[in-house]
Coordinates of C-alpha atoms and ligand atoms in Angstrom, one line a residue:
X1 CA 0.0 -0.1 0.4
X2 CA 1.6 3.8 -1.1
X3 CA 1.0 6.1 1.5
X4 CA 0.9 10.0 0.7
X5 CA 4.5 11.5 1.6
X6 CA 3.7 14.7 2.4
X7 CA 0.3 13.2 4.9
X8 CA 2.1 13.7 7.1
X9 CA 2.2 18.0 7.3
X10 CA -1.6 17.8 8.0
X11 CA -1.1 15.8 11.2
X12 CA 1.8 17.7 12.7
X13 CA -0.4 20.9 12.1
X14 CA -3.2 19.7 13.9
X15 CA -1.2 18.7 16.3
X16 CA 0.3 21.9 16.2
X17 CA -3.2 23.5 16.8
X18 CA -4.1 21.4 20.0
X19 CA -1.6 22.6 21.6
X20 CA -2.5 26.3 21.2
X21 CA 0.9 26.7 19.6
X22 CA -0.5 27.8 16.3
X23 CA 0.9 30.9 14.8
X24 CA 0.0 33.3 11.6
X25 CA 0.8 36.5 10.0
X26 CA -0.9 39.6 10.3
X27 CA -0.4 42.9 8.3
X28 CA 0.4 45.9 9.6
X29 CA -0.4 48.9 7.7
X30 CA 1.2 52.1 6.4
X31 CA 4.8 53.6 8.4
X32 CA 5.4 51.9 12.1
X33 CA 5.9 54.0 14.8
X34 CA 4.2 54.3 18.2
X35 CA 1.0 53.4 16.9
X36 CA -0.1 50.7 14.4
X37 CA -2.9 50.0 12.0
X38 CA -3.7 46.9 12.2
X39 CA -6.5 45.3 10.5
X40 CA -7.7 48.8 9.9
X41 CA -7.6 49.4 13.4
X42 CA -5.4 52.3 14.5
X43 CA -3.4 50.4 18.2
X44 CA -0.4 51.0 20.4
X45 CA 2.5 49.3 19.6
X46 CA 4.1 47.5 22.4
X47 CA 5.4 44.9 19.8
X48 CA 8.5 46.6 18.1
X49 CA 12.2 46.2 17.5
X50 CA 12.5 49.3 16.6
X51 CA 13.5 51.4 19.8
X52 CA 14.2 53.9 18.8
X53 CA 11.3 54.9 16.5
X54 CA 13.7 55.1 13.5
X55 CA 12.6 53.2 11.0
X56 CA 9.9 55.3 9.8
X57 CA 12.0 58.9 10.4
X58 CA 11.9 61.0 7.4
X59 CA 15.8 60.7 7.3
X60 CA 16.1 57.1 6.9
X61 CA 13.7 57.4 4.1
X62 CA 15.4 59.8 2.3
X63 CA 18.9 57.8 2.4
X64 CA 17.1 54.9 1.2
X65 CA 15.0 57.0 -1.1
X66 CA 18.4 58.2 -1.8
X67 CA 20.3 55.4 -2.4
X68 CA 17.3 53.4 -5.1
X69 CA 18.6 56.4 -7.4
X70 CA 21.8 56.1 -7.4
X71 CA 22.2 52.6 -7.4
X72 CA 19.6 50.7 -8.1
X73 CA 17.4 48.5 -6.0
X74 CA 19.1 45.3 -5.9
X75 CA 23.2 45.0 -5.3
X76 CA 23.5 42.4 -7.9
X77 CA 25.8 40.3 -7.1
X78 CA 27.9 38.7 -4.2
X79 CA 30.1 41.2 -2.2
X80 CA 33.4 39.0 -4.2
X81 CA 32.2 39.1 -7.2
X82 CA 30.0 42.2 -8.6
X83 CA 27.7 43.4 -5.0
X84 CA 30.2 45.5 -3.3
X85 CA 29.5 49.1 -3.3
X86 CA 31.2 52.3 -1.5
X87 CA 28.1 52.5 0.9
X88 CA 28.7 49.2 2.5
X89 CA 32.8 50.0 3.9
X90 CA 30.9 53.3 5.0
X91 CA 28.4 52.0 6.8
X92 CA 31.1 48.9 8.1
X93 CA 33.2 52.4 9.0
X94 CA 30.6 53.6 10.9
X95 CA 29.8 50.3 12.5
X96 CA 33.2 49.7 14.0
X97 CA 33.7 53.4 14.9
X98 CA 30.4 52.7 17.1
X99 CA 31.7 49.8 19.0
X100 CA 35.7 51.1 18.7
X101 CA 36.7 47.9 17.3
X102 CA 39.2 47.9 14.1
X103 CA 36.6 46.9 11.8
X104 CA 33.1 45.0 11.1
X105 CA 31.9 43.1 7.8
X106 CA 28.1 43.9 7.1
X107 CA 25.7 40.8 6.1
X108 CA 22.3 40.1 4.6
X109 CA 21.3 39.7 8.2
X110 CA 21.2 39.6 11.6
X111 CA 20.8 35.2 11.5
X112 CA 23.4 35.1 8.6
X113 CA 26.3 36.6 10.6
X114 CA 25.3 34.5 13.1
X115 CA 25.5 31.3 11.2
X116 CA 28.8 33.3 9.2
X117 CA 30.8 34.4 12.1
X118 CA 30.3 30.9 14.8
X119 CA 30.8 28.3 11.5
X120 CA 33.6 29.9 10.3
X121 CA 35.1 30.0 13.2
X122 CA 35.2 26.9 14.4
X123 CA 34.6 23.5 13.3
X124 CA 35.4 19.5 14.4
X125 CA 37.8 19.6 16.3
X126 CA 36.6 22.6 19.0
X127 CA 33.8 23.1 21.1
X128 CA 30.6 25.6 21.8
X129 CA 29.4 26.5 25.4
X130 CA 26.1 28.1 24.3
X131 CA 23.7 29.9 26.6
X132 CA 20.5 27.9 27.0
X133 CA 17.7 31.0 26.2
X134 CA 20.1 32.1 23.4
X135 CA 19.0 33.1 20.7
X136 CA 18.2 30.6 17.2
X137 CA 20.1 32.3 15.1
X138 CA 23.4 31.4 17.4
X139 CA 21.9 27.6 18.2
X140 CA 21.4 27.0 14.7
X141 CA 25.0 28.8 13.9
X142 CA 26.1 25.8 16.7
X143 CA 24.9 23.1 14.9
X144 CA 25.5 23.8 11.6
X145 CA 29.5 24.4 12.5
X146 CA 29.7 20.4 13.4
X147 CA 31.8 21.8 16.9
X148 CA 31.2 19.5 20.1
X149 CA 28.3 22.0 21.5
X150 CA 27.1 22.1 25.7
X151 CA 24.4 24.3 26.3
X152 CA 24.7 26.1 29.9
X153 CA 22.1 27.4 32.1
X154 CA 20.9 30.2 31.4
X155 CA 23.2 33.1 32.7
X156 CA 25.0 30.3 35.3
X157 CA 28.7 31.2 35.1
X158 CA 29.8 28.9 37.5
X159 CA 28.2 25.6 35.3
X160 CA 29.9 27.3 32.6
X161 CA 33.6 27.0 34.5
X162 CA 32.6 23.5 35.9
X163 CA 31.9 22.3 31.8
X164 CA 35.3 24.5 30.6
X165 CA 37.5 22.6 33.8
X166 CA 36.1 19.4 32.3
X167 CA 36.6 19.9 28.6
X168 CA 38.7 22.9 27.6
X169 CA 41.7 20.1 27.0
X170 CA 39.8 17.7 24.7
X171 CA 39.5 20.4 22.4
X172 CA 41.0 23.0 19.8
X173 CA 39.7 25.7 19.8
X174 CA 36.3 27.3 22.4
X175 CA 33.6 29.7 21.7
X176 CA 31.6 30.9 24.1
X177 CA 28.3 32.1 22.6
X178 CA 25.4 34.5 24.1
X179 CA 22.7 37.2 23.1
X180 CA 23.6 40.2 25.0
X181 CA 20.3 41.2 26.0
X182 CA 18.1 38.4 25.8
X183 CA 15.4 39.0 23.5
X184 CA 12.6 37.3 25.6
X185 CA 13.0 37.9 28.7
X186 CA 14.5 41.1 28.5
X187 CA 17.5 40.5 30.9
X188 CA 21.9 41.0 30.2
X189 CA 24.8 38.5 30.3
X190 CA 27.1 38.5 32.6
X191 CA 29.7 39.7 30.1
X192 CA 32.3 40.8 32.6
X193 CA 32.7 37.5 33.8
X194 CA 32.6 35.1 30.4
X195 CA 35.1 37.5 29.4
X196 CA 37.7 37.2 32.3
X197 CA 36.7 32.9 31.9
X198 CA 36.7 33.6 28.4
X199 CA 40.2 34.7 29.4
X200 CA 41.2 31.8 32.0
X201 CA 40.8 28.9 30.3
X202 CA 41.4 30.2 26.1
X203 CA 37.8 31.0 24.7
X204 CA 37.1 32.9 22.2
X205 CA 33.9 34.9 23.4
X206 CA 30.6 36.1 20.8
X207 CA 28.2 38.0 22.0
X208 CA 25.1 38.6 20.1
X209 CA 24.3 42.5 20.6
X210 CA 21.0 42.4 17.9
X211 CA 18.5 44.5 21.0
X212 CA 21.7 46.1 22.1
X213 CA 22.3 48.2 19.8
X214 CA 21.8 51.8 19.8
X215 CA 19.8 50.7 23.1
X216 CA 22.8 50.3 26.0
X217 CA 25.3 51.8 26.5
X218 CA 26.4 56.2 26.8
X219 CA 27.3 55.9 23.4
X220 CA 24.4 53.5 21.8
X221 CA 27.4 50.8 21.4
X222 CA 25.7 48.3 23.0
X223 CA 26.1 45.2 26.2
X224 CA 30.0 45.7 26.2
X225 CA 30.1 49.4 26.7
X226 CA 26.9 49.5 29.1
X227 CA 29.9 47.1 31.1
X228 CA 32.7 48.8 31.0
X229 CA 34.1 46.4 28.2
X230 CA 34.9 48.0 25.5
X231 CA 39.0 47.5 24.1
X232 CA 38.3 43.9 25.1
X233 CA 38.9 40.9 22.3
X234 CA 35.5 39.7 21.8
X235 CA 33.6 39.3 18.7
X236 CA 30.4 41.3 18.9
X237 CA 27.6 40.1 16.0
X238 CA 24.4 42.7 15.6
X239 CA 22.1 43.4 13.9
X240 CA 20.9 46.0 11.5
X241 CA 16.8 45.7 11.9
X242 CA 16.0 46.9 15.3
X243 CA 17.3 49.8 16.9
X244 CA 18.6 50.3 13.6
X245 CA 15.7 50.0 11.8
X246 CA 17.3 48.5 8.9
X247 CA 17.5 45.3 7.5
X248 CA 21.0 43.5 7.6
X249 CA 23.3 42.1 10.2
X250 CA 27.2 42.5 10.9
X251 CA 30.1 41.3 12.6
X252 CA 32.8 43.7 14.3
X253 CA 35.7 42.7 15.8
X254 CA 39.7 42.7 15.4
X255 CA 41.0 43.5 11.4
X256 CA 42.4 40.1 10.6
X257 CA 39.0 38.3 12.6
X258 CA 36.9 40.5 9.5
X259 CA 39.2 39.5 7.0
X260 CA 39.6 36.0 7.5
X261 CA 35.0 36.2 7.7
X262 CA 35.5 37.3 4.3
X263 CA 37.4 34.6 3.3
X264 CA 35.6 31.7 5.2
X265 CA 31.9 33.3 6.1
X266 CA 29.5 30.9 3.6
X267 CA 26.7 33.0 4.5
X268 CA 28.6 36.1 3.5
X269 CA 30.3 35.0 0.7
X270 CA 27.7 32.9 -1.1
X271 CA 24.6 35.3 -1.0
X272 CA 23.7 38.2 -2.3
X273 CA 25.2 42.1 -1.1
X274 CA 23.2 43.8 1.4
X275 CA 20.4 46.0 -1.1
X276 CA 21.6 50.0 -1.6
X277 CA 18.1 51.4 0.6
X278 CA 19.1 48.8 3.7
X279 CA 22.5 50.0 2.9
X280 CA 21.7 53.7 3.6
X281 CA 18.7 53.7 5.9
X282 CA 21.1 51.8 8.4
X283 CA 23.9 54.2 7.6
X284 CA 21.8 57.3 8.5
X285 CA 20.8 55.1 11.4
X286 CA 24.1 54.8 13.0
X287 CA 24.6 58.4 12.0
X288 CA 21.6 59.7 14.4
X289 CA 22.7 56.9 16.6
X290 CA 26.1 58.8 17.3
X291 CA 24.8 62.3 16.8
X292 CA 21.1 61.9 19.0
X293 CA 22.0 60.7 22.7
X294 CA 18.9 61.7 23.9
X295 CA 16.7 59.9 22.0
X296 CA 18.3 56.7 24.3
X297 CA 17.4 58.4 27.7
X298 CA 14.1 59.2 26.1
X299 CA 14.0 55.9 25.6
X300 CA 15.0 55.1 28.9
X301 CA 13.1 57.4 31.0
X302 CA 9.5 55.6 28.9
X303 CA 11.0 52.4 30.2
X304 CA 12.0 53.2 33.5
X305 CA 8.4 55.0 33.5
X306 CA 6.8 51.5 32.6
X307 CA 8.6 49.1 35.3
X308 CA 7.1 51.7 37.9
X309 CA 3.8 51.6 36.9
X310 CA 3.9 47.7 36.5
X311 CA 5.5 47.2 40.0
X312 CA 2.3 49.5 42.2
X313 CA 0.0 45.7 40.3
X314 CA 0.7 43.3 42.5
X315 CA -0.6 40.6 40.6
X316 CA 2.0 40.5 38.0
X317 CA 4.9 39.1 37.8
X318 CA 7.8 41.0 35.5
X319 CA 9.8 39.2 34.7
X320 CA 13.6 40.4 35.6
X321 CA 14.9 43.3 32.6
X322 CA 17.3 45.4 32.6
X323 CA 16.5 46.1 28.9
X324 CA 13.5 48.2 27.0
X325 CA 12.1 44.3 26.8
X326 CA 9.3 43.9 29.6
X327 CA 8.2 40.6 30.6
X328 CA 4.8 39.2 32.5
X329 CA 4.8 35.9 32.7
X330 CA 1.4 34.2 33.0
X331 CA 0.2 30.2 34.0
X332 CA -0.7 29.1 30.3
X333 CA -0.5 29.9 26.6
X334 CA -4.7 30.2 26.8
X335 CA -4.0 32.6 29.3
X336 CA -1.6 34.5 27.5
X337 CA -3.7 34.3 24.3
X338 CA -6.2 35.7 26.5
X339 CA -4.4 38.5 27.9
X340 CA -3.2 39.5 24.7
X341 CA -7.0 39.3 22.7
X342 CA -7.6 41.4 26.6
X343 CA -5.0 44.0 25.3
X344 CA -5.9 43.8 21.7
X345 CA -9.4 45.1 21.9
X346 CA -8.3 48.0 24.6
X347 CA -6.3 48.5 21.1
X348 CA -2.6 47.7 22.7
X349 CA -0.3 45.5 20.5
X350 CA 1.9 43.7 22.8
X351 CA 2.3 39.6 22.0
X352 CA 2.0 36.3 23.6
X353 CA 5.2 34.5 23.7
X354 CA 4.9 30.6 24.0
X355 CA 6.9 27.8 23.8
X356 CA 8.2 26.0 21.7
X357 CA 9.9 29.9 21.4
X358 CA 10.3 30.0 25.5
X359 CA 9.7 27.5 28.5
X360 CA 6.5 29.9 29.5
X361 CA 4.1 31.9 27.8
X362 CA 4.8 35.6 28.7
X363 CA 2.9 39.3 27.0
X364 CA 6.0 41.0 25.3
X365 CA 5.8 44.4 25.9
X366 CA 8.9 46.4 24.4
X367 CA 9.3 49.7 24.8
X368 CA 10.3 53.3 22.6
X369 CA 11.5 56.3 22.9
X370 CA 8.3 57.6 20.8
X371 CA 5.7 56.6 23.3
X372 CA 4.1 59.1 25.1
X373 CA 3.5 58.9 28.7
X374 CA 0.2 58.7 28.2
X375 CA 0.8 55.6 26.0
X376 CA 2.4 54.3 28.7
X377 CA -0.4 54.6 31.1
X378 CA -2.9 53.2 28.9
X379 CA -1.1 49.9 28.8
X380 CA -1.5 50.1 32.7
X381 CA -4.7 50.6 32.9
X382 CA -5.6 47.5 30.8
X383 CA -2.9 45.4 32.1
X384 CA -4.9 46.0 35.8
X385 CA -7.9 43.9 34.1
X386 CA -5.6 41.4 32.8
X387 CA -6.9 38.2 34.5
X388 CA -3.3 36.6 34.9
Ligands
PLP1 C1 16.1 39.4 15.7 C2 17.5 38.5 16.3 C3 18.3 37.9 15.6 C4 18.7 38.0 14.3 O1 18.0 39.6 13.3 P1 18.0 39.8 11.9 O2 18.6 41.3 11.4 O3 16.1 39.8 12.2 O4 18.2 38.2 11.3 C5 19.6 37.8 16.1 N1 19.9 37.7 17.2 C6 18.9 37.9 18.3 C7 19.5 37.7 19.7 C8 17.3 38.3 17.9 O5 16.8 39.4 18.5

């Protein structure tokens, strides 16, 4: 008897539905900002990674349009063949200058930057130690590299050290990988301790600053600057798609490492170069991040105000956070979905995040510099009535 080799798909989808894990897309209309149009209804936007409100900024729009007019919509090839433009070098210089590293290289997304960097620098004879809560791109990069992989409990430096004492001598190179801001929780990695351990055990350290760049540190350089670790030897990865309001990813590190990546990172070599408008918008964003620290100051005023109001409501369980990502823990996926629905009906857009993305269900709120105090107060007024 012949069975349909695609029949498993419907069955798997049914299982996803039953567990309340089913996801689908919804369209946002217009220019993104502190409010957005979802299904024709204006809602206050607490679901965006656009922390500084730059994705709709006139200066980024103008830069992107000018780049299209000058260079076209596509970059027409990979960087090493026909895709490279001066604009890419300018952006890479701006990234290296913000991060205070020798050099930087831009990838077509943050996901590809992690895949490319990790698979280029470690292989079969090596060991990766990875925080259990790391982003999917770090986890995928680790698997794809072929290195031995140990996941350590979230931010647990003691277990990490123990693993290194036991295992380090069995491998050639060793790489520790971590998010700097954990994207589904909002807490920070213990960066200084990780750097000390990396030094002690001769390990490389790769930190993913996707949610840190533009947000943390006096100059918006990220968690590395926030913790006073600028200039220490490590590999900084990040994205151009969050606080920078564009699309693309990057690695910032020593000149030698960046040179090596240009020769060995498959996800950079064998993919089309970042498009001219994305590159130009990101470059405009880096200039704004450097020139307008007041945007970052406003973001943190909003974050602290919302935190203070949430802490006045004892029924809400705020997960530990040191970033603009605030998560309210809920007992089940169903409870999280119900809460998200209640919020939406009251004109607030804040998503439910459920397994398998995270171990426990939650409402994830991300604060923007462009939120008004009244919008934050409205969020809290609605949260008061959430049945947890
Ligand atoms: C969003 C994110 C990425 C992926 O970046 P993209 O540019 O969107 O591909 C990588 N790492 C972390 C921690 C992220 O939050």
